[in-house]
Coordinates of C-alpha atoms and ligand atoms in Angstrom, one line a residue:
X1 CA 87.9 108.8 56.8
X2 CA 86.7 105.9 59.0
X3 CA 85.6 102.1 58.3
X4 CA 84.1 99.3 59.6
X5 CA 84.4 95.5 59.4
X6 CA 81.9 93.7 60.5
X7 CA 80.9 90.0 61.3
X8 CA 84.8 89.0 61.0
X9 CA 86.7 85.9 63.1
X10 CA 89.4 87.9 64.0
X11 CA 92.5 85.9 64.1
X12 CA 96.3 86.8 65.4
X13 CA 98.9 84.8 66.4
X14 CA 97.4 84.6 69.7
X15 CA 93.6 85.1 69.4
X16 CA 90.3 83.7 67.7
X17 CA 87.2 85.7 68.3
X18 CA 84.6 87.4 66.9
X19 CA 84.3 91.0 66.6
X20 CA 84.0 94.1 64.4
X21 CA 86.9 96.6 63.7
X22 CA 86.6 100.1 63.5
X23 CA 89.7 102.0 61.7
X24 CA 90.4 105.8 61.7
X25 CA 93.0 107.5 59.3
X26 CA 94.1 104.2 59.0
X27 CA 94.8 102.8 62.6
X28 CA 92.3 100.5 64.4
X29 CA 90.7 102.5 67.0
X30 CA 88.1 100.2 68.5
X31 CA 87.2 96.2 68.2
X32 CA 84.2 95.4 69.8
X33 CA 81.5 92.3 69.9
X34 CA 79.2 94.4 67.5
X35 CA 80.0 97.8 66.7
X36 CA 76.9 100.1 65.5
X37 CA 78.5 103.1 64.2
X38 CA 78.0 104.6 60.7
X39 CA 81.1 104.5 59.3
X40 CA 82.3 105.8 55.4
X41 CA 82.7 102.4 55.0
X42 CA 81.5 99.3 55.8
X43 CA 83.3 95.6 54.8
X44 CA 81.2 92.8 55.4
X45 CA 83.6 89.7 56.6
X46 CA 80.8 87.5 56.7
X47 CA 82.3 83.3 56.7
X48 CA 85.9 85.1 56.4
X49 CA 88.8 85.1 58.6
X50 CA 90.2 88.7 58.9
X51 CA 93.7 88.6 59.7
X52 CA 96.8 90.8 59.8
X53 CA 98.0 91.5 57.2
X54 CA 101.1 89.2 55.5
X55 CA 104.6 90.2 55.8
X56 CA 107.6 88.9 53.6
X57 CA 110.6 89.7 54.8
X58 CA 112.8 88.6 52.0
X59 CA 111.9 90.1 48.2
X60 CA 113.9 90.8 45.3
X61 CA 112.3 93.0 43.3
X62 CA 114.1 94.1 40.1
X63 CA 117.3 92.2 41.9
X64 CA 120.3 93.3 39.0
X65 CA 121.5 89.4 38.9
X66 CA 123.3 87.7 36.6
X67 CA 123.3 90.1 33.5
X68 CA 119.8 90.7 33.7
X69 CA 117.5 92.0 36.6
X70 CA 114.3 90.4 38.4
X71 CA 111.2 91.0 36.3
X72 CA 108.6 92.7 39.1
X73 CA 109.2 96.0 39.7
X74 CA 108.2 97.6 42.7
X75 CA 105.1 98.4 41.5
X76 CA 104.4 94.9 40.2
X77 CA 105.8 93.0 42.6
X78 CA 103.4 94.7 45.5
X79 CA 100.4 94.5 43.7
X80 CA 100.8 90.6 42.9
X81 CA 101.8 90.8 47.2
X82 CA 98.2 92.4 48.2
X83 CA 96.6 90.2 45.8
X84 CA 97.6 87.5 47.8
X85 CA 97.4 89.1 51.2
X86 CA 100.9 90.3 51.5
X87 CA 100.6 94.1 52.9
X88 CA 104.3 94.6 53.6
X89 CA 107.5 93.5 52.3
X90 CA 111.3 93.8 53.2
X91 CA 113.3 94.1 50.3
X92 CA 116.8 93.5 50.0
X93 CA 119.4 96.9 48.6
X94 CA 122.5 96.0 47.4
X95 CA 125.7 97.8 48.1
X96 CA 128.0 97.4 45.1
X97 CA 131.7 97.1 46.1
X98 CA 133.3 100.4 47.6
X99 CA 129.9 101.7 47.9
X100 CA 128.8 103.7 51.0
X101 CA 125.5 101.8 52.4
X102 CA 123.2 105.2 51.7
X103 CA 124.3 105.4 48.5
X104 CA 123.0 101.8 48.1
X105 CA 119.9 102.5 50.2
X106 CA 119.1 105.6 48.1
X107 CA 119.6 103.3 44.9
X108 CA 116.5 101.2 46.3
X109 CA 114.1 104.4 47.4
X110 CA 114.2 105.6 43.9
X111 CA 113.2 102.2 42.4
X112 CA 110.4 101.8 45.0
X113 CA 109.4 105.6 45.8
X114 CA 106.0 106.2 44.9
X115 CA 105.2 102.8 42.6
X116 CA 104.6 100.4 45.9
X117 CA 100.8 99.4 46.9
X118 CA 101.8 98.5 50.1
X119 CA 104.3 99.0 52.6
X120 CA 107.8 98.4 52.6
X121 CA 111.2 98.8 54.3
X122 CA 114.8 97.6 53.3
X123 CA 117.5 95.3 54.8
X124 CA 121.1 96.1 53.1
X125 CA 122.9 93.4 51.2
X126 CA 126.9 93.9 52.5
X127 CA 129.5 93.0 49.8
X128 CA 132.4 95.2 50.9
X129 CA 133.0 96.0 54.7
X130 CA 136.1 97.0 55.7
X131 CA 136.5 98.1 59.4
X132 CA 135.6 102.0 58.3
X133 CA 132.6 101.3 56.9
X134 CA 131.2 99.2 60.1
X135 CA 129.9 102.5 61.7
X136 CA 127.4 103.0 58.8
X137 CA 125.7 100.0 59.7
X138 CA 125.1 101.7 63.2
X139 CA 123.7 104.7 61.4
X140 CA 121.7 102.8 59.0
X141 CA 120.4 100.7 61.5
X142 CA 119.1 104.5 63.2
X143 CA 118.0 105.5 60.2
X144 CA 115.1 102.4 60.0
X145 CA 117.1 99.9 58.2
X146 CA 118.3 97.4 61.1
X147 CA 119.2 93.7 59.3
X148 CA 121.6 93.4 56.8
X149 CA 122.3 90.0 54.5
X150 CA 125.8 88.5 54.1
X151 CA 126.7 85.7 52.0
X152 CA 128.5 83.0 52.7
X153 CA 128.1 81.9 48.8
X154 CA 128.6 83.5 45.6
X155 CA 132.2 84.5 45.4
X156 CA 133.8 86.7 43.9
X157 CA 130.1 88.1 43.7
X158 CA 128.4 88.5 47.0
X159 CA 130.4 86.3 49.4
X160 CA 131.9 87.9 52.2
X161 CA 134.6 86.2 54.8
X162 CA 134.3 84.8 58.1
X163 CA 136.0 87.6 59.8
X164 CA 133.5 90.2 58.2
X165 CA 130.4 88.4 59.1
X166 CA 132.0 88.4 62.9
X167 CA 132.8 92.5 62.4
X168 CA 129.3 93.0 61.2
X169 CA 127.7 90.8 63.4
X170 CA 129.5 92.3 66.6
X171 CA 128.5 95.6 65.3
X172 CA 124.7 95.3 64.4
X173 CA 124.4 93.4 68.0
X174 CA 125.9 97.0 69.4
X175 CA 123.3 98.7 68.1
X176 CA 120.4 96.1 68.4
X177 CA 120.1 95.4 64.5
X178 CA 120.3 91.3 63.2
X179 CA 122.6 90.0 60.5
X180 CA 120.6 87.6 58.3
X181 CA 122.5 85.0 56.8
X182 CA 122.9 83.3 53.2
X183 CA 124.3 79.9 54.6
X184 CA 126.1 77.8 51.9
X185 CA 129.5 77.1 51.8
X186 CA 130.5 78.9 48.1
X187 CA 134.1 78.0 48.2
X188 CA 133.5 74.2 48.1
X189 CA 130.6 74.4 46.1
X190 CA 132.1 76.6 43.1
X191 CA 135.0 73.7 43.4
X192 CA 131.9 71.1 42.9
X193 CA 130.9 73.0 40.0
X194 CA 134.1 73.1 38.1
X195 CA 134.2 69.8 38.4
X196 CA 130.9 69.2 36.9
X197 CA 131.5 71.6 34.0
X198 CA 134.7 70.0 33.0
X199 CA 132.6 66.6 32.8
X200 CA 130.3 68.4 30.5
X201 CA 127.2 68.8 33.2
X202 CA 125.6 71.3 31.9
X203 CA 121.7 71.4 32.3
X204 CA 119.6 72.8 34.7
X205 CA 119.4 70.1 37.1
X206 CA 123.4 70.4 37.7
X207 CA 122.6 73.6 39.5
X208 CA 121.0 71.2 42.9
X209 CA 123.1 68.8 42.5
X210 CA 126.0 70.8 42.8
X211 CA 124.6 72.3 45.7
X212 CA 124.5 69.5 48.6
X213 CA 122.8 69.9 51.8
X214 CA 125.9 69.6 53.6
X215 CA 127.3 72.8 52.2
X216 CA 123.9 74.6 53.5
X217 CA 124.4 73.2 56.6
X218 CA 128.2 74.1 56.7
X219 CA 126.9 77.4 56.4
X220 CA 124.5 77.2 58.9
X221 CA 126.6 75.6 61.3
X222 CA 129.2 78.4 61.0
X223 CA 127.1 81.3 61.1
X224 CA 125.9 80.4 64.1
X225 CA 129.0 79.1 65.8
X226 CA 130.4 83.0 64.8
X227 CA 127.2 84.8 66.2
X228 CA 127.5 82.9 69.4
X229 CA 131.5 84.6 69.0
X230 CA 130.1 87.8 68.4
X231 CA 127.4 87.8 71.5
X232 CA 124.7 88.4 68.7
X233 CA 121.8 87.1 67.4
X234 CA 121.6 85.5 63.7
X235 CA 119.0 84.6 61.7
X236 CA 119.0 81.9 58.5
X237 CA 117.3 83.3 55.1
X238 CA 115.9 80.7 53.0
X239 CA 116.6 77.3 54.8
X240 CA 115.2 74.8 52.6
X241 CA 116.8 71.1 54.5
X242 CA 116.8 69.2 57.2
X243 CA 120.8 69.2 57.8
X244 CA 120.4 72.8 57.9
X245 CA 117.7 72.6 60.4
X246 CA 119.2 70.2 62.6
X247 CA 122.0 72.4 62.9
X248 CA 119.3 75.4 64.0
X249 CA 117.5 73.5 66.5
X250 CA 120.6 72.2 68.2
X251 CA 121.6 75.5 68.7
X252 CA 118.4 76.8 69.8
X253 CA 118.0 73.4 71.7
X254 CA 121.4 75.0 73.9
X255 CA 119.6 79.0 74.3
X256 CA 121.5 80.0 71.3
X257 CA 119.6 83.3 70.0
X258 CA 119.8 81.8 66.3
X259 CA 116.2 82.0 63.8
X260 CA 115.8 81.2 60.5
X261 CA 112.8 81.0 57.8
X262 CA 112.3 78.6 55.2
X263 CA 109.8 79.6 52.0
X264 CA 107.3 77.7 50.5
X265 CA 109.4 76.1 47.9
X266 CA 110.9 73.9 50.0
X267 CA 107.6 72.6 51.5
X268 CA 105.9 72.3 48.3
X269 CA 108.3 71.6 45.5
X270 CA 110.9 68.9 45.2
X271 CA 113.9 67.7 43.5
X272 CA 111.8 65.6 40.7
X273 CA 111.1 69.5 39.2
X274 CA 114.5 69.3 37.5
X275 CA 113.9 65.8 36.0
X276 CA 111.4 67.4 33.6
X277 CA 112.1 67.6 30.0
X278 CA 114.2 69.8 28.1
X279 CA 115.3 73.0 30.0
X280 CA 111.9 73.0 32.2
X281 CA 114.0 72.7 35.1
X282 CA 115.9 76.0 34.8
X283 CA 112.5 77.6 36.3
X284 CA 113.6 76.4 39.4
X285 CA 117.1 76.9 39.3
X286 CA 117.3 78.8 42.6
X287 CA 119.4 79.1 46.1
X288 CA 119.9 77.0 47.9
X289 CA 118.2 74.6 45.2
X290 CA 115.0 72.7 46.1
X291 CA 115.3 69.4 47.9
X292 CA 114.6 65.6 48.2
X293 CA 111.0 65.2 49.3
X294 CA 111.9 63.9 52.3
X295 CA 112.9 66.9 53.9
X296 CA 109.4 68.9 53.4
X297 CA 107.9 67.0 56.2
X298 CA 111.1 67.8 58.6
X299 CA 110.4 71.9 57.8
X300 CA 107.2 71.1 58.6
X301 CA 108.1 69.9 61.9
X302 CA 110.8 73.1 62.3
X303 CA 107.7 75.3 62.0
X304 CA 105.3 73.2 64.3
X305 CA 108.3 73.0 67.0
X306 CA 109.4 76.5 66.7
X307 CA 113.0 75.5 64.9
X308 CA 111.3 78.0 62.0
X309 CA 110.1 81.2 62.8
X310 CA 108.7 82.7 59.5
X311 CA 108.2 81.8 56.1
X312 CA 109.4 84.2 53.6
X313 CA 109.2 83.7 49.9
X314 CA 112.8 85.1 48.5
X315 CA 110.8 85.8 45.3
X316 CA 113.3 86.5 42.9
X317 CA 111.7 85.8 39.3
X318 CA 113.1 85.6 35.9
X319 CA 111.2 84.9 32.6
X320 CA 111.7 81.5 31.3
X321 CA 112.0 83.3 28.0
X322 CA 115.2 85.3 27.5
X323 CA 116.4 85.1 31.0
X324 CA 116.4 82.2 32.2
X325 CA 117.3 80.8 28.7
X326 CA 120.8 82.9 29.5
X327 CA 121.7 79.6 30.9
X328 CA 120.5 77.1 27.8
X329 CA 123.7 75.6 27.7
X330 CA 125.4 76.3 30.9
X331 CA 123.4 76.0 34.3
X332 CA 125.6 78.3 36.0
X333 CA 124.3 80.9 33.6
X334 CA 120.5 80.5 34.8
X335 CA 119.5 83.9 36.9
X336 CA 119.0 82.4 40.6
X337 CA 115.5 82.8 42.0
X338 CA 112.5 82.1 41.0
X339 CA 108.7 84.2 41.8
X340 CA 106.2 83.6 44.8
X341 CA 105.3 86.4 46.2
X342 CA 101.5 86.3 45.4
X343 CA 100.6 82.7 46.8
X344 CA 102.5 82.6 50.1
X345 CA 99.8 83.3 52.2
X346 CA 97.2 80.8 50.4
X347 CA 99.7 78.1 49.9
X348 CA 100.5 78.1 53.6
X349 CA 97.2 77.9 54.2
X350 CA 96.1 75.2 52.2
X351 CA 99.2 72.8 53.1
X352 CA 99.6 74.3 56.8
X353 CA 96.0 74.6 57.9
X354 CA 93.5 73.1 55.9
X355 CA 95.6 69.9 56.4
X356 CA 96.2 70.1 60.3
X357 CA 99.8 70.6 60.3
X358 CA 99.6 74.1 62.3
X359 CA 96.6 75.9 63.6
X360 CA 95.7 79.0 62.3
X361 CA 97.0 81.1 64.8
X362 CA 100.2 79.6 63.9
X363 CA 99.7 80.5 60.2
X364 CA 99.5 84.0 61.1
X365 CA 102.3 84.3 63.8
X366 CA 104.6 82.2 60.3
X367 CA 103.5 84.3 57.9
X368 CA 103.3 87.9 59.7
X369 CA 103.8 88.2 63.4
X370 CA 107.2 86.8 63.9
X371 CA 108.5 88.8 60.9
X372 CA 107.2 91.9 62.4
X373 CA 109.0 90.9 65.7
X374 CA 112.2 90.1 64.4
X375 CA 112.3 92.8 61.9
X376 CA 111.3 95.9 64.1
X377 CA 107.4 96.4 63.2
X378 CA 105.9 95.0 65.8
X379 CA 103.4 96.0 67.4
X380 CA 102.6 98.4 64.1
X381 CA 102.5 95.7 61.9
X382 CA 101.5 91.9 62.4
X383 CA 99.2 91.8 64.8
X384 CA 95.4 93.3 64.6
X385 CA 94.8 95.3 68.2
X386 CA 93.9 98.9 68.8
X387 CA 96.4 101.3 67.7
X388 CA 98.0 99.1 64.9
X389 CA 98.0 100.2 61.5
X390 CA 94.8 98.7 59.9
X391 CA 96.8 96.3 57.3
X392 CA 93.7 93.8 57.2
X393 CA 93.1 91.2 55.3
X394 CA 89.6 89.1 54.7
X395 CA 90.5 85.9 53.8
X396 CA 88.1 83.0 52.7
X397 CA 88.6 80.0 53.8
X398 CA 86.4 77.8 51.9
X399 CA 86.9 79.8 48.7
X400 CA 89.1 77.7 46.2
X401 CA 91.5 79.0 43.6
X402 CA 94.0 77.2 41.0
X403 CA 97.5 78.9 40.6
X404 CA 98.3 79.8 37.1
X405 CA 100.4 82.2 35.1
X406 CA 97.7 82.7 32.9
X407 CA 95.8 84.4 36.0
X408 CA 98.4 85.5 38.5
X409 CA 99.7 89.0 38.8
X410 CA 103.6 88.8 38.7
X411 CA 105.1 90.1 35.9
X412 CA 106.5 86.4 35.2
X413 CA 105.9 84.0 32.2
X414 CA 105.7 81.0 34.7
X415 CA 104.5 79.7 38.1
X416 CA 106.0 77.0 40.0
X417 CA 102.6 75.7 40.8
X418 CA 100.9 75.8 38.0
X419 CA 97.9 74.1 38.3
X420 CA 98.0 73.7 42.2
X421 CA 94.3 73.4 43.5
X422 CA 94.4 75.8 46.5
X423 CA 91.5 76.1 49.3
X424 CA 91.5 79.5 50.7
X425 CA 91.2 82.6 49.0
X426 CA 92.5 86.3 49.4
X427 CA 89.0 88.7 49.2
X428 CA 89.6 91.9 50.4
X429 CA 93.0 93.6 51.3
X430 CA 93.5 97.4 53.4
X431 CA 96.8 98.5 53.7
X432 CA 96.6 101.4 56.8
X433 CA 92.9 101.1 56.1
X434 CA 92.8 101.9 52.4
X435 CA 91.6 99.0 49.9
X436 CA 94.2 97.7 47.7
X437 CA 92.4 94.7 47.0
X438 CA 88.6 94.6 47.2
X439 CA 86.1 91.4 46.4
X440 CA 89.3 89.9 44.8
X441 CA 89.5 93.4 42.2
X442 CA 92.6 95.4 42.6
X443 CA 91.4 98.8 43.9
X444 CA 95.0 100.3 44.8
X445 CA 97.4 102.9 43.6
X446 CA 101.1 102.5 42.7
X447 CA 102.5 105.1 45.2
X448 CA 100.1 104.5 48.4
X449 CA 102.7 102.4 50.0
X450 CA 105.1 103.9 52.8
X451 CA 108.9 103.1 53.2
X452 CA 108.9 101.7 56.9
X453 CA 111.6 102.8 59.2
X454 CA 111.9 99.8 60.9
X455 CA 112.9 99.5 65.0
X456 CA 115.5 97.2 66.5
X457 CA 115.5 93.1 66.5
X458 CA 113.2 91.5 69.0
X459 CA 113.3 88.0 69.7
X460 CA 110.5 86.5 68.7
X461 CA 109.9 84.0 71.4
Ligands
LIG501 O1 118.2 82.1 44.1 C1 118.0 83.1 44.8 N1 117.6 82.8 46.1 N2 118.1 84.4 44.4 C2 118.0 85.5 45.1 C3 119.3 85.8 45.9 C4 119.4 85.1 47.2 O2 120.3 84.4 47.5 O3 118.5 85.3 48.0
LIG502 ZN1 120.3 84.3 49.6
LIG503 ZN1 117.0 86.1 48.5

């Protein structure tokens, strides 16, 4: 089975040209100026920009969380991604206490084996690793899964301590794999939040301001304080303020290997979302909590200078009905996370590039390349060159869209931006050269997704 496209501005993270792809058994095998072959089938990318295609590297789908689990399953989860351009995602298994980590691993295949429409591969979430247990992040890490999350927050839950995070970060830079790191300090802020509870704070809004900046950049400024102790590189999931930032760009400012990704909550969305009426803010009760505006324009600036490196979406979403309303009278109740998955790609778009603030090779390099670089896909994945799986997407730049949950495709009772006026539009989708997503129709398969075994942490640049 061979295709064409035709007519498309190819762009990557590094190129804009035009040209026309041909893809075999689903690798590109040719670009050229104009390509007259007859193939089985032909996509015309007439006024569209054909890009590779997006990856998220941080997803939650069906996360067990707070008494309840995220609402997209694997097979929901990746359809809403290719709708919106999204042709691979990493998600996140969690090893349970005492667990071995391919016992936790296995847990994730059988949710996602054979309901996925595109391609996926798994970091580990670490809650328990005593010094036996460090050389199964060395055979993880050979068998395709090389990062693994720690948190510095949620204890008794998730959180792990300073001395683990410096074992497991010493031992994933052994074998060339990245630690990615939840950055708050949880100690001080569950003290914060007992305080607030016995003073009868209760709604949604308590959750942010419970959560200060300074405890992200704490984080922040410790985890990359211990990776620079460990001789290893770390990387920041979900950074969402400008103290955190500063404390990533001084590092990187001194040739400190640190990274970090922000989503586009934080450069969309601010703290006025939890002023709204009633419990409307519990839709955005989520970690680290959205922001002042102010510091949207400084992530801005983090991407443009380099400080950022990719921007995920940590979609993580729970109905407003019956599970976020677990937390009705008690914020700390409220699942964390909210969904995003599907608009990632246009939203960056339309408040990256349509508005000047990075140039479209940027957008791409954000929003796929970097994230195939740092998690151990590239060249397969994120860029568009001969010999690279054909995960294509035709995207339309002039096309406008309005964000709704009455139209999206995440198995979610809400959207964060409802009613957000977007300008450029997902068409046409091929994951490995099959259409997933074709003239904007769903055209996929639950099941034609791959797990990726993933290669060791590059740095990105
Ligand atoms: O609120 C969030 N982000 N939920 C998902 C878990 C995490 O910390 O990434
Ligand atoms: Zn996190
Ligand atoms: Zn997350």
């Amino acid at each position: 089975m061979n295709s064409l496209i035709k007519n498309g501005r190819i762009i990557t993270a590094v190129d804009d040209y035009s040209a026309d792809i041909l893809i075999d058994d689903g690798i590109v095998t040719m670009i050229g100026k104009t390509l007259e072959i007859d193939a089985d089938k032909t996509y015309d990318a007439q006024d569209c920009l054909v890009i590779p295609g997006g990856i998220d590297p941080h997803t939650h789908m069906e996360l067990p969380f707070g008494g309840t689990s995220a609402s997209d399953t694997f097979e929901t989860g990746t359809r809403a991604a290719a709708f919106g351009g999204t042709t691979t995602i990493i998600d996140f298994a969690v090893q349970s206490k005492g667990q071995a980590l391919a016992a936790a691993v296995d847990t994730w295949h059988q949710k996602a084996e054979g309901r996925t429409s595109i391609d996926y591969g798994f970091h580990i979430i670490c809650t328990d690793l005593p010094d036996e247990r460090l050389p199964e992040m060395k055979q993880m890490i050979r068998e395709g899964i090389s990062s693994f999350k720690l948190f510095m927050a949620y204890p008794g839950v998730f959180l792990v301590d300073d001395g683990t995070i410096y074992n497991a970060m010493t031992t994933a830079a052994e074998a060339g794999g990245l630690i990615c790191m939840h950055a708050e300090n949880g100690i001080v802020i569950n003290a914060i939040i007992k305080r607030a509870l016995a003073e009868g704070k209760t709604a949604p809004k308590y959750h942010a301001l419970t959560r200060p900046t300074k405890a992200e950049a704490e984080g922040v400024h410790r985890a990359i304080a211990i990776a620079e102790m460990a001789h290893s590189p770390v990387y920041i999931v979900h950074l969402s303020c400008d103290d955190a930032l500063r404390e990533v760009t001084a590092a990187r400012d001194a040739g400190i290997p640190a990274y970090a990704e922000t989503c586009p909550q934080y450069l969309f969305l601010d703290y006025s979302v939890y002023e709204q009426p009633g419990f409307e803010g519990a839709k955005y009760v989520m970690t680290p909590p959205i922001r002042e505006k102010f510091n949207q324009d400084k992530l801005w600036r983090g991407l443009q200078f380099n400080d950022l490196q990719v921007i995920s979406t940590d979609h993580c979403p729970f109905c407003f009905k019956e599970q976020k309303e677990l937390g009705l009278n008690d914020f700390t109740k409220i699942p964390n996370g909210g969904p995003g998955v599907e608009h990632r790609m246009g939203l960056v778009y339309n408040g990256g590039v349509a508005t000047g603030r990075i140039t479209l090779n940027r957008w791409v390099e954000i929003t796929s390349t970097n994230a195939a670089r740092i998690f151990g896909l590239f060249p397969r994945k994120g860029t568009i060159a001969v010999g690279s799986d054909a995960d294509i997407v035709l995207f339309d730049p002039n096309a406008e869209m309005t964000i709704s949950a009455k139209t999206h495709h995440m198995n979610v009772d809400y959207s964060c931006y409802e009613g957000m006026k977007i300008k450029g539009v997902t068409r046409t989708v091929l994951s490995r050269g099959r259409a997933v997503i074709e003239n904007g129709q769903y055209v996929g398969k639950p099941g034609m997704g791959q797990f990726l075994k993933r290669g060791l942490f590059n740095s990105p640049r």
